[in-house]
Short mmCIF file of N, CA and C in Angstrom, two decimals:
data_model
loop_
_atom_site.label_atom_id
_atom_site.label_comp_id
_atom_site.label_asym_id
_atom_site.label_seq_id
_atom_site.Cartn_x
_atom_site.Cartn_y
_atom_site.Cartn_z
N UNK C 1 39.53 -5.99 18.20
CA UNK C 1 39.25 -5.15 17.05
C UNK C 1 40.15 -3.92 17.12
N UNK C 2 40.55 -3.45 15.99
CA UNK C 2 41.37 -2.26 15.88
C UNK C 2 40.70 -1.09 16.61
N UNK C 3 41.45 -0.40 17.48
CA UNK C 3 40.90 0.69 18.28
C UNK C 3 40.38 1.82 17.39
N UNK C 4 41.10 2.13 16.31
CA UNK C 4 40.67 3.21 15.43
C UNK C 4 39.33 2.87 14.78
N UNK C 5 39.19 1.64 14.25
CA UNK C 5 37.93 1.22 13.66
C UNK C 5 36.82 1.19 14.70
N UNK C 6 37.17 0.72 15.89
CA UNK C 6 36.21 0.63 16.98
C UNK C 6 35.64 2.00 17.32
N UNK C 7 36.45 3.04 17.25
CA UNK C 7 35.96 4.37 17.59
C UNK C 7 35.10 4.97 16.48
N UNK C 8 35.30 4.52 15.25
CA UNK C 8 34.50 5.03 14.12
C UNK C 8 33.24 4.24 13.87
N UNK C 9 33.21 2.98 14.27
CA UNK C 9 32.08 2.11 13.95
C UNK C 9 30.74 2.65 14.45
N UNK C 10 30.63 3.19 15.66
CA UNK C 10 29.33 3.72 16.08
C UNK C 10 28.84 4.87 15.18
N UNK C 11 29.77 5.66 14.69
CA UNK C 11 29.39 6.78 13.82
C UNK C 11 29.08 6.31 12.41
N UNK C 12 29.84 5.32 11.94
CA UNK C 12 29.51 4.70 10.66
C UNK C 12 28.14 4.03 10.77
N UNK C 13 27.91 3.36 11.89
CA UNK C 13 26.62 2.72 12.13
C UNK C 13 25.48 3.72 12.15
N UNK C 14 25.73 4.90 12.72
CA UNK C 14 24.72 5.95 12.71
C UNK C 14 24.38 6.35 11.28
N UNK C 15 25.41 6.53 10.46
CA UNK C 15 25.18 6.91 9.06
C UNK C 15 24.41 5.81 8.32
N UNK C 16 24.77 4.56 8.56
CA UNK C 16 24.09 3.43 7.93
C UNK C 16 22.64 3.38 8.40
N UNK C 17 22.44 3.53 9.71
CA UNK C 17 21.09 3.48 10.27
C UNK C 17 20.20 4.59 9.71
N UNK C 18 20.74 5.80 9.65
CA UNK C 18 19.96 6.92 9.13
C UNK C 18 19.73 6.78 7.62
N UNK C 19 20.71 6.24 6.90
CA UNK C 19 20.53 6.01 5.47
C UNK C 19 19.43 5.00 5.20
N UNK C 20 19.44 3.89 5.94
CA UNK C 20 18.40 2.89 5.75
C UNK C 20 17.05 3.42 6.22
N UNK C 21 17.05 4.23 7.28
CA UNK C 21 15.80 4.86 7.73
C UNK C 21 15.23 5.73 6.63
N UNK C 22 16.07 6.49 5.96
CA UNK C 22 15.61 7.36 4.88
C UNK C 22 15.01 6.54 3.74
N UNK C 23 15.64 5.41 3.43
CA UNK C 23 15.12 4.54 2.37
C UNK C 23 13.72 4.06 2.72
N UNK C 24 13.55 3.52 3.94
CA UNK C 24 12.24 3.00 4.34
C UNK C 24 11.21 4.12 4.43
N UNK C 25 11.59 5.25 4.98
CA UNK C 25 10.62 6.35 5.10
C UNK C 25 10.19 6.85 3.71
N UNK C 26 11.13 7.00 2.80
CA UNK C 26 10.80 7.46 1.46
C UNK C 26 9.93 6.42 0.74
N UNK C 27 10.31 5.14 0.86
CA UNK C 27 9.54 4.08 0.20
C UNK C 27 8.11 4.04 0.73
N UNK C 28 7.96 4.10 2.03
CA UNK C 28 6.62 4.06 2.62
C UNK C 28 5.81 5.29 2.29
N UNK C 29 6.44 6.45 2.41
CA UNK C 29 5.74 7.71 2.16
C UNK C 29 5.28 7.82 0.70
N UNK C 30 6.08 7.29 -0.22
CA UNK C 30 5.73 7.38 -1.64
C UNK C 30 4.51 6.53 -2.00
N UNK C 31 4.15 5.58 -1.13
CA UNK C 31 3.04 4.69 -1.42
C UNK C 31 1.84 4.89 -0.50
N UNK C 32 2.04 5.48 0.65
CA UNK C 32 0.98 5.52 1.66
C UNK C 32 -0.24 6.34 1.22
N UNK C 33 -0.05 7.24 0.29
CA UNK C 33 -1.18 8.06 -0.18
C UNK C 33 -2.16 7.31 -1.06
N UNK C 34 -1.75 6.18 -1.61
CA UNK C 34 -2.63 5.40 -2.48
C UNK C 34 -2.37 3.91 -2.22
N UNK C 35 -2.97 3.41 -1.15
CA UNK C 35 -2.74 2.03 -0.75
C UNK C 35 -3.30 1.04 -1.77
N UNK C 36 -4.37 1.42 -2.47
CA UNK C 36 -4.92 0.54 -3.51
C UNK C 36 -3.91 0.37 -4.64
N UNK C 37 -3.26 1.46 -5.03
CA UNK C 37 -2.23 1.37 -6.08
C UNK C 37 -1.06 0.51 -5.61
N UNK C 38 -0.72 0.61 -4.34
CA UNK C 38 0.34 -0.23 -3.80
C UNK C 38 -0.06 -1.70 -3.89
N UNK C 39 -1.32 -1.99 -3.61
CA UNK C 39 -1.82 -3.36 -3.74
C UNK C 39 -1.77 -3.85 -5.18
N UNK C 40 -2.13 -2.98 -6.10
CA UNK C 40 -2.07 -3.36 -7.52
C UNK C 40 -0.62 -3.61 -7.95
N UNK C 41 0.32 -2.84 -7.40
CA UNK C 41 1.73 -3.05 -7.73
C UNK C 41 2.19 -4.41 -7.24
N UNK C 42 1.77 -4.80 -6.04
CA UNK C 42 2.12 -6.14 -5.53
C UNK C 42 1.47 -7.20 -6.41
N UNK C 43 0.23 -6.98 -6.81
CA UNK C 43 -0.47 -7.95 -7.66
C UNK C 43 0.20 -8.10 -9.03
N UNK C 44 0.85 -7.04 -9.52
CA UNK C 44 1.50 -7.09 -10.83
C UNK C 44 2.60 -8.15 -10.89
N UNK C 45 3.13 -8.55 -9.75
CA UNK C 45 4.15 -9.61 -9.72
C UNK C 45 3.56 -10.99 -10.03
N UNK C 46 2.24 -11.10 -9.98
CA UNK C 46 1.53 -12.34 -10.30
C UNK C 46 2.01 -13.52 -9.46
N UNK C 47 2.22 -13.25 -8.17
CA UNK C 47 2.63 -14.30 -7.24
C UNK C 47 1.50 -14.60 -6.26
N UNK C 48 0.86 -13.56 -5.77
CA UNK C 48 -0.20 -13.70 -4.77
C UNK C 48 -1.57 -13.52 -5.41
N UNK C 49 -2.59 -14.18 -4.84
CA UNK C 49 -3.95 -13.91 -5.31
C UNK C 49 -4.30 -12.43 -5.11
N UNK C 50 -5.22 -11.93 -5.93
CA UNK C 50 -5.55 -10.51 -5.92
C UNK C 50 -5.86 -9.99 -4.52
N UNK C 51 -6.72 -10.67 -3.78
CA UNK C 51 -7.13 -10.19 -2.45
C UNK C 51 -5.95 -10.12 -1.50
N UNK C 52 -5.09 -11.12 -1.55
CA UNK C 52 -3.91 -11.15 -0.67
C UNK C 52 -2.93 -10.04 -1.09
N UNK C 53 -2.74 -9.87 -2.37
CA UNK C 53 -1.84 -8.82 -2.88
C UNK C 53 -2.33 -7.44 -2.44
N UNK C 54 -3.63 -7.24 -2.44
CA UNK C 54 -4.18 -5.94 -2.03
C UNK C 54 -3.92 -5.68 -0.54
N UNK C 55 -4.05 -6.71 0.27
CA UNK C 55 -3.78 -6.56 1.71
C UNK C 55 -2.29 -6.31 1.94
N UNK C 56 -1.44 -7.11 1.29
CA UNK C 56 0.01 -6.93 1.41
C UNK C 56 0.41 -5.53 0.94
N UNK C 57 -0.14 -5.12 -0.20
CA UNK C 57 0.17 -3.80 -0.74
C UNK C 57 -0.27 -2.67 0.16
N UNK C 58 -1.39 -2.84 0.84
CA UNK C 58 -1.86 -1.81 1.76
C UNK C 58 -1.04 -1.78 3.04
N UNK C 59 -0.58 -2.93 3.48
CA UNK C 59 0.21 -3.01 4.71
C UNK C 59 1.66 -2.60 4.51
N UNK C 60 2.19 -2.87 3.33
CA UNK C 60 3.62 -2.64 3.08
C UNK C 60 4.09 -1.22 3.37
N UNK C 61 3.41 -0.19 2.88
CA UNK C 61 3.88 1.17 3.19
C UNK C 61 3.89 1.48 4.69
N UNK C 62 2.93 0.92 5.40
CA UNK C 62 2.88 1.15 6.85
C UNK C 62 4.04 0.45 7.55
N UNK C 63 4.37 -0.75 7.09
CA UNK C 63 5.52 -1.47 7.64
C UNK C 63 6.80 -0.71 7.33
N UNK C 64 6.93 -0.22 6.10
CA UNK C 64 8.13 0.53 5.71
C UNK C 64 8.26 1.80 6.55
N UNK C 65 7.17 2.50 6.77
CA UNK C 65 7.22 3.71 7.61
C UNK C 65 7.60 3.37 9.04
N UNK C 66 7.07 2.28 9.57
CA UNK C 66 7.41 1.87 10.94
C UNK C 66 8.89 1.51 11.04
N UNK C 67 9.40 0.75 10.06
CA UNK C 67 10.83 0.40 10.07
C UNK C 67 11.68 1.67 10.01
N UNK C 68 11.31 2.60 9.14
CA UNK C 68 12.05 3.85 9.02
C UNK C 68 12.04 4.66 10.30
N UNK C 69 10.88 4.74 10.93
CA UNK C 69 10.78 5.52 12.17
C UNK C 69 11.61 4.89 13.28
N UNK C 70 11.56 3.57 13.40
CA UNK C 70 12.36 2.90 14.43
C UNK C 70 13.85 3.08 14.19
N UNK C 71 14.27 2.98 12.93
CA UNK C 71 15.68 3.21 12.62
C UNK C 71 16.08 4.66 12.85
N UNK C 72 15.19 5.57 12.55
CA UNK C 72 15.49 6.99 12.73
C UNK C 72 15.86 7.29 14.18
N UNK C 73 15.12 6.72 15.11
CA UNK C 73 15.42 6.96 16.53
C UNK C 73 16.38 5.94 17.11
N UNK C 74 16.63 4.86 16.37
CA UNK C 74 17.57 3.85 16.84
C UNK C 74 16.98 2.95 17.91
N UNK C 75 15.74 2.56 17.74
CA UNK C 75 15.06 1.70 18.70
C UNK C 75 14.88 0.31 18.10
N UNK C 76 15.26 -0.72 18.85
CA UNK C 76 15.17 -2.12 18.41
C UNK C 76 15.94 -2.31 17.09
N UNK C 77 17.12 -1.74 17.02
CA UNK C 77 17.87 -1.70 15.77
C UNK C 77 18.16 -3.07 15.20
N UNK C 78 18.59 -4.01 16.03
CA UNK C 78 18.90 -5.35 15.50
C UNK C 78 17.63 -6.02 14.97
N UNK C 79 16.53 -5.91 15.69
CA UNK C 79 15.28 -6.50 15.24
C UNK C 79 14.83 -5.87 13.93
N UNK C 80 14.88 -4.55 13.84
CA UNK C 80 14.49 -3.85 12.62
C UNK C 80 15.41 -4.22 11.47
N UNK C 81 16.69 -4.37 11.76
CA UNK C 81 17.64 -4.79 10.72
C UNK C 81 17.30 -6.18 10.22
N UNK C 82 16.94 -7.09 11.12
CA UNK C 82 16.55 -8.44 10.73
C UNK C 82 15.30 -8.46 9.87
N UNK C 83 14.30 -7.66 10.25
CA UNK C 83 13.08 -7.56 9.44
C UNK C 83 13.42 -6.94 8.08
N UNK C 84 14.31 -5.96 8.08
CA UNK C 84 14.73 -5.32 6.83
C UNK C 84 15.41 -6.31 5.91
N UNK C 85 16.30 -7.14 6.46
CA UNK C 85 16.98 -8.16 5.67
C UNK C 85 15.94 -9.09 5.04
N UNK C 86 15.00 -9.56 5.85
CA UNK C 86 13.99 -10.48 5.34
C UNK C 86 13.15 -9.82 4.24
N UNK C 87 12.71 -8.60 4.48
CA UNK C 87 11.88 -7.89 3.50
C UNK C 87 12.65 -7.62 2.20
N UNK C 88 13.90 -7.22 2.33
CA UNK C 88 14.70 -6.96 1.14
C UNK C 88 14.97 -8.24 0.34
N UNK C 89 15.15 -9.35 1.03
CA UNK C 89 15.32 -10.62 0.32
C UNK C 89 14.04 -10.99 -0.44
N UNK C 90 12.89 -10.73 0.16
CA UNK C 90 11.62 -10.96 -0.52
C UNK C 90 11.51 -10.06 -1.75
N UNK C 91 11.91 -8.79 -1.60
CA UNK C 91 11.85 -7.85 -2.72
C UNK C 91 12.75 -8.31 -3.87
N UNK C 92 13.98 -8.71 -3.54
CA UNK C 92 14.91 -9.17 -4.57
C UNK C 92 14.35 -10.42 -5.24
N UNK C 93 13.84 -11.36 -4.46
CA UNK C 93 13.27 -12.58 -5.03
C UNK C 93 12.09 -12.25 -5.94
N UNK C 94 11.27 -11.29 -5.54
CA UNK C 94 10.13 -10.89 -6.37
C UNK C 94 10.57 -10.29 -7.69
N UNK C 95 11.58 -9.45 -7.65
CA UNK C 95 12.08 -8.83 -8.88
C UNK C 95 12.72 -9.88 -9.79
N UNK C 96 13.52 -10.78 -9.20
CA UNK C 96 14.13 -11.85 -9.99
C UNK C 96 13.03 -12.72 -10.61
N UNK C 97 11.99 -13.01 -9.85
CA UNK C 97 10.89 -13.82 -10.35
C UNK C 97 10.19 -13.12 -11.52
N UNK C 98 9.91 -11.84 -11.38
CA UNK C 98 9.26 -11.09 -12.46
C UNK C 98 10.15 -11.08 -13.71
N UNK C 99 11.43 -10.87 -13.51
CA UNK C 99 12.39 -10.82 -14.62
C UNK C 99 12.45 -12.17 -15.33
N UNK C 100 12.55 -13.25 -14.54
CA UNK C 100 12.69 -14.58 -15.12
C UNK C 100 11.43 -15.02 -15.86
N UNK C 101 10.28 -14.49 -15.48
CA UNK C 101 9.02 -14.84 -16.14
C UNK C 101 8.67 -13.88 -17.27
N UNK C 102 9.54 -12.91 -17.53
CA UNK C 102 9.32 -12.00 -18.65
C UNK C 102 8.26 -10.95 -18.42
N UNK C 103 7.93 -10.66 -17.16
CA UNK C 103 6.94 -9.62 -16.87
C UNK C 103 7.56 -8.25 -17.11
N UNK C 104 6.76 -7.32 -17.56
CA UNK C 104 7.22 -5.94 -17.77
C UNK C 104 6.51 -5.07 -16.75
N UNK C 105 7.12 -4.97 -15.56
CA UNK C 105 6.51 -4.19 -14.48
C UNK C 105 7.53 -3.25 -13.87
N UNK C 106 7.02 -2.22 -13.23
CA UNK C 106 7.82 -1.34 -12.39
C UNK C 106 7.75 -1.95 -11.00
N UNK C 107 8.85 -2.06 -10.31
CA UNK C 107 8.86 -2.77 -9.03
C UNK C 107 7.93 -2.15 -8.00
N UNK C 108 7.66 -0.86 -8.09
CA UNK C 108 6.80 -0.22 -7.10
C UNK C 108 7.52 0.07 -5.80
N UNK C 109 8.83 0.00 -5.82
CA UNK C 109 9.62 0.19 -4.60
C UNK C 109 9.50 1.61 -4.04
N UNK C 110 9.47 2.57 -4.92
CA UNK C 110 9.43 3.97 -4.49
C UNK C 110 8.31 4.71 -5.22
N UNK C 111 7.16 4.12 -5.25
CA UNK C 111 6.03 4.76 -5.91
C UNK C 111 4.98 3.74 -6.26
N UNK C 112 4.16 4.09 -7.23
CA UNK C 112 2.99 3.31 -7.55
C UNK C 112 3.33 1.93 -8.11
N UNK C 113 4.21 1.82 -9.07
CA UNK C 113 4.57 0.53 -9.63
C UNK C 113 3.47 -0.06 -10.48
N UNK C 114 3.63 -1.34 -10.82
CA UNK C 114 2.63 -2.04 -11.62
C UNK C 114 3.12 -2.28 -13.04
N UNK C 115 2.17 -2.66 -13.90
CA UNK C 115 2.49 -2.97 -15.29
C UNK C 115 3.00 -1.73 -16.00
N UNK C 116 4.03 -1.92 -16.82
CA UNK C 116 4.58 -0.82 -17.60
C UNK C 116 3.78 -0.63 -18.88
N UNK C 117 3.72 0.60 -19.36
CA UNK C 117 3.05 0.84 -20.64
C UNK C 117 3.76 0.09 -21.77
N UNK C 118 3.01 -0.22 -22.81
CA UNK C 118 3.58 -0.94 -23.96
C UNK C 118 4.81 -0.20 -24.49
N UNK C 119 5.85 -0.95 -24.77
CA UNK C 119 7.07 -0.38 -25.31
C UNK C 119 8.07 0.07 -24.26
N UNK C 120 7.65 0.19 -23.02
CA UNK C 120 8.59 0.58 -21.95
C UNK C 120 9.21 -0.67 -21.36
N UNK C 121 10.52 -0.63 -21.17
CA UNK C 121 11.25 -1.80 -20.68
C UNK C 121 11.54 -1.66 -19.18
N UNK C 122 11.43 -2.77 -18.45
CA UNK C 122 11.76 -2.73 -17.02
C UNK C 122 13.26 -2.60 -16.80
N UNK C 123 13.63 -2.14 -15.64
CA UNK C 123 15.05 -1.98 -15.28
C UNK C 123 15.37 -2.87 -14.08
N UNK C 124 15.26 -4.17 -14.28
CA UNK C 124 15.39 -5.10 -13.17
C UNK C 124 16.78 -5.16 -12.56
N UNK C 125 17.82 -5.19 -13.38
CA UNK C 125 19.17 -5.31 -12.83
C UNK C 125 19.52 -4.15 -11.90
N UNK C 126 19.30 -2.89 -12.29
CA UNK C 126 19.58 -1.80 -11.36
C UNK C 126 18.74 -1.88 -10.07
N UNK C 127 17.49 -2.34 -10.19
CA UNK C 127 16.64 -2.48 -9.01
C UNK C 127 17.19 -3.55 -8.07
N UNK C 128 17.65 -4.65 -8.63
CA UNK C 128 18.21 -5.73 -7.81
C UNK C 128 19.50 -5.25 -7.14
N UNK C 129 20.37 -4.59 -7.91
CA UNK C 129 21.63 -4.10 -7.33
C UNK C 129 21.37 -3.07 -6.24
N UNK C 130 20.41 -2.19 -6.46
CA UNK C 130 20.04 -1.20 -5.44
C UNK C 130 19.57 -1.90 -4.17
N UNK C 131 18.69 -2.88 -4.31
CA UNK C 131 18.18 -3.59 -3.14
C UNK C 131 19.28 -4.39 -2.45
N UNK C 132 20.23 -4.91 -3.21
CA UNK C 132 21.37 -5.61 -2.59
C UNK C 132 22.22 -4.63 -1.78
N UNK C 133 22.34 -3.40 -2.26
CA UNK C 133 23.02 -2.36 -1.49
C UNK C 133 22.30 -2.08 -0.18
N UNK C 134 20.98 -1.96 -0.25
CA UNK C 134 20.19 -1.75 0.97
C UNK C 134 20.31 -2.96 1.90
N UNK C 135 20.39 -4.14 1.30
CA UNK C 135 20.57 -5.36 2.08
C UNK C 135 21.91 -5.33 2.82
N UNK C 136 22.94 -4.81 2.18
CA UNK C 136 24.24 -4.69 2.85
C UNK C 136 24.14 -3.74 4.05
N UNK C 137 23.39 -2.64 3.91
CA UNK C 137 23.21 -1.72 5.03
C UNK C 137 22.50 -2.42 6.18
N UNK C 138 21.43 -3.14 5.85
CA UNK C 138 20.68 -3.85 6.89
C UNK C 138 21.56 -4.93 7.54
N UNK C 139 22.37 -5.60 6.73
CA UNK C 139 23.28 -6.62 7.27
C UNK C 139 24.30 -6.03 8.23
N UNK C 140 24.80 -4.85 7.90
CA UNK C 140 25.74 -4.16 8.79
C UNK C 140 25.07 -3.95 10.15
N UNK C 141 23.84 -3.45 10.13
CA UNK C 141 23.13 -3.18 11.39
C UNK C 141 22.74 -4.46 12.12
N UNK C 142 22.55 -5.53 11.40
CA UNK C 142 22.25 -6.80 12.03
C UNK C 142 23.47 -7.29 12.81
N UNK C 143 24.66 -7.09 12.25
CA UNK C 143 25.90 -7.51 12.90
C UNK C 143 26.32 -6.53 13.99
N UNK C 144 26.24 -5.22 13.70
CA UNK C 144 26.65 -4.18 14.64
C UNK C 144 25.49 -3.21 14.87
N UNK C 145 24.52 -3.61 15.69
CA UNK C 145 23.33 -2.78 15.88
C UNK C 145 23.56 -1.55 16.76
N UNK C 146 24.61 -1.55 17.54
CA UNK C 146 24.84 -0.40 18.43
C UNK C 146 25.46 0.74 17.64
N UNK C 147 24.76 1.85 17.64
CA UNK C 147 25.22 3.00 16.89
C UNK C 147 25.21 4.22 17.80
N UNK C 148 25.91 5.25 17.39
CA UNK C 148 25.91 6.50 18.15
C UNK C 148 24.52 7.11 18.09
N UNK C 149 24.18 7.86 19.10
CA UNK C 149 22.94 8.64 19.17
C UNK C 149 21.73 7.76 18.85
N UNK C 150 21.44 6.81 19.74
CA UNK C 150 20.30 5.92 19.50
C UNK C 150 19.48 5.75 20.77
N UNK C 151 18.21 5.46 20.58
CA UNK C 151 17.35 5.16 21.71
C UNK C 151 17.80 3.88 22.39
N UNK C 152 18.29 2.92 21.62
CA UNK C 152 18.80 1.68 22.20
C UNK C 152 19.89 1.99 23.22
N UNK C 153 20.84 2.85 22.84
CA UNK C 153 21.94 3.21 23.74
C UNK C 153 21.45 3.98 24.95
N UNK C 154 20.50 4.88 24.73
CA UNK C 154 19.97 5.67 25.85
C UNK C 154 19.23 4.77 26.84
N UNK C 155 18.51 3.78 26.34
CA UNK C 155 17.74 2.90 27.21
C UNK C 155 18.62 1.94 27.99
N UNK C 156 19.69 1.46 27.37
CA UNK C 156 20.57 0.50 28.05
C UNK C 156 21.66 1.18 28.85
N UNK C 157 22.03 2.38 28.44
CA UNK C 157 23.10 3.10 29.12
C UNK C 157 24.47 2.51 28.87
N UNK C 158 24.56 1.58 27.93
CA UNK C 158 25.84 0.94 27.64
C UNK C 158 26.59 1.73 26.58
N UNK C 159 27.88 1.96 26.80
CA UNK C 159 28.67 2.65 25.78
C UNK C 159 28.83 1.79 24.54
N UNK C 160 28.71 2.39 23.37
CA UNK C 160 28.82 1.62 22.12
C UNK C 160 30.23 1.17 21.86
N UNK C 161 31.23 1.81 22.45
CA UNK C 161 32.62 1.43 22.20
C UNK C 161 32.94 0.05 22.75
N UNK C 162 32.15 -0.45 23.72
CA UNK C 162 32.42 -1.76 24.31
C UNK C 162 31.79 -2.89 23.50
N UNK C 163 31.24 -2.58 22.35
CA UNK C 163 30.53 -3.55 21.52
C UNK C 163 31.51 -4.46 20.80
N UNK C 164 31.56 -5.72 21.16
CA UNK C 164 32.42 -6.69 20.49
C UNK C 164 31.62 -7.73 19.73
N UNK C 165 30.36 -7.44 19.41
CA UNK C 165 29.48 -8.42 18.76
C UNK C 165 29.91 -8.73 17.38
#
């Protein structure tokens, strides 16, 4: 690998890791105050039974906060990136499903979500593109999980510059 890129990658990885951490922390924090509303937002997709949607909706903000916290400190980065990829793929599939079935809902990604008021139109394409951008960040960390200033690095004691993964 190019030496110049190799020296910048840990710092680029740090920026990516902190950016994705901010996304998960903001998403989780915006919903954790009203877990019932988060459950209703999941139910608005009309994919899961009501009871299951309520449990998923209540758990989701806690999972998002945990992912954000782990990324913030850089602990288990590759594992968290893998979970992030999976979760983001589920989110994109859910939005595509809602769009294809003609549902008029707010995705609930960064807030309450749920059915939109009459006359308000959903913004599915920007939501999908945004989530694909987040997916790219998670993919970067899945491929290159070693970043500067991370708990992973402190625990292993391995220099990130030797990363050829």
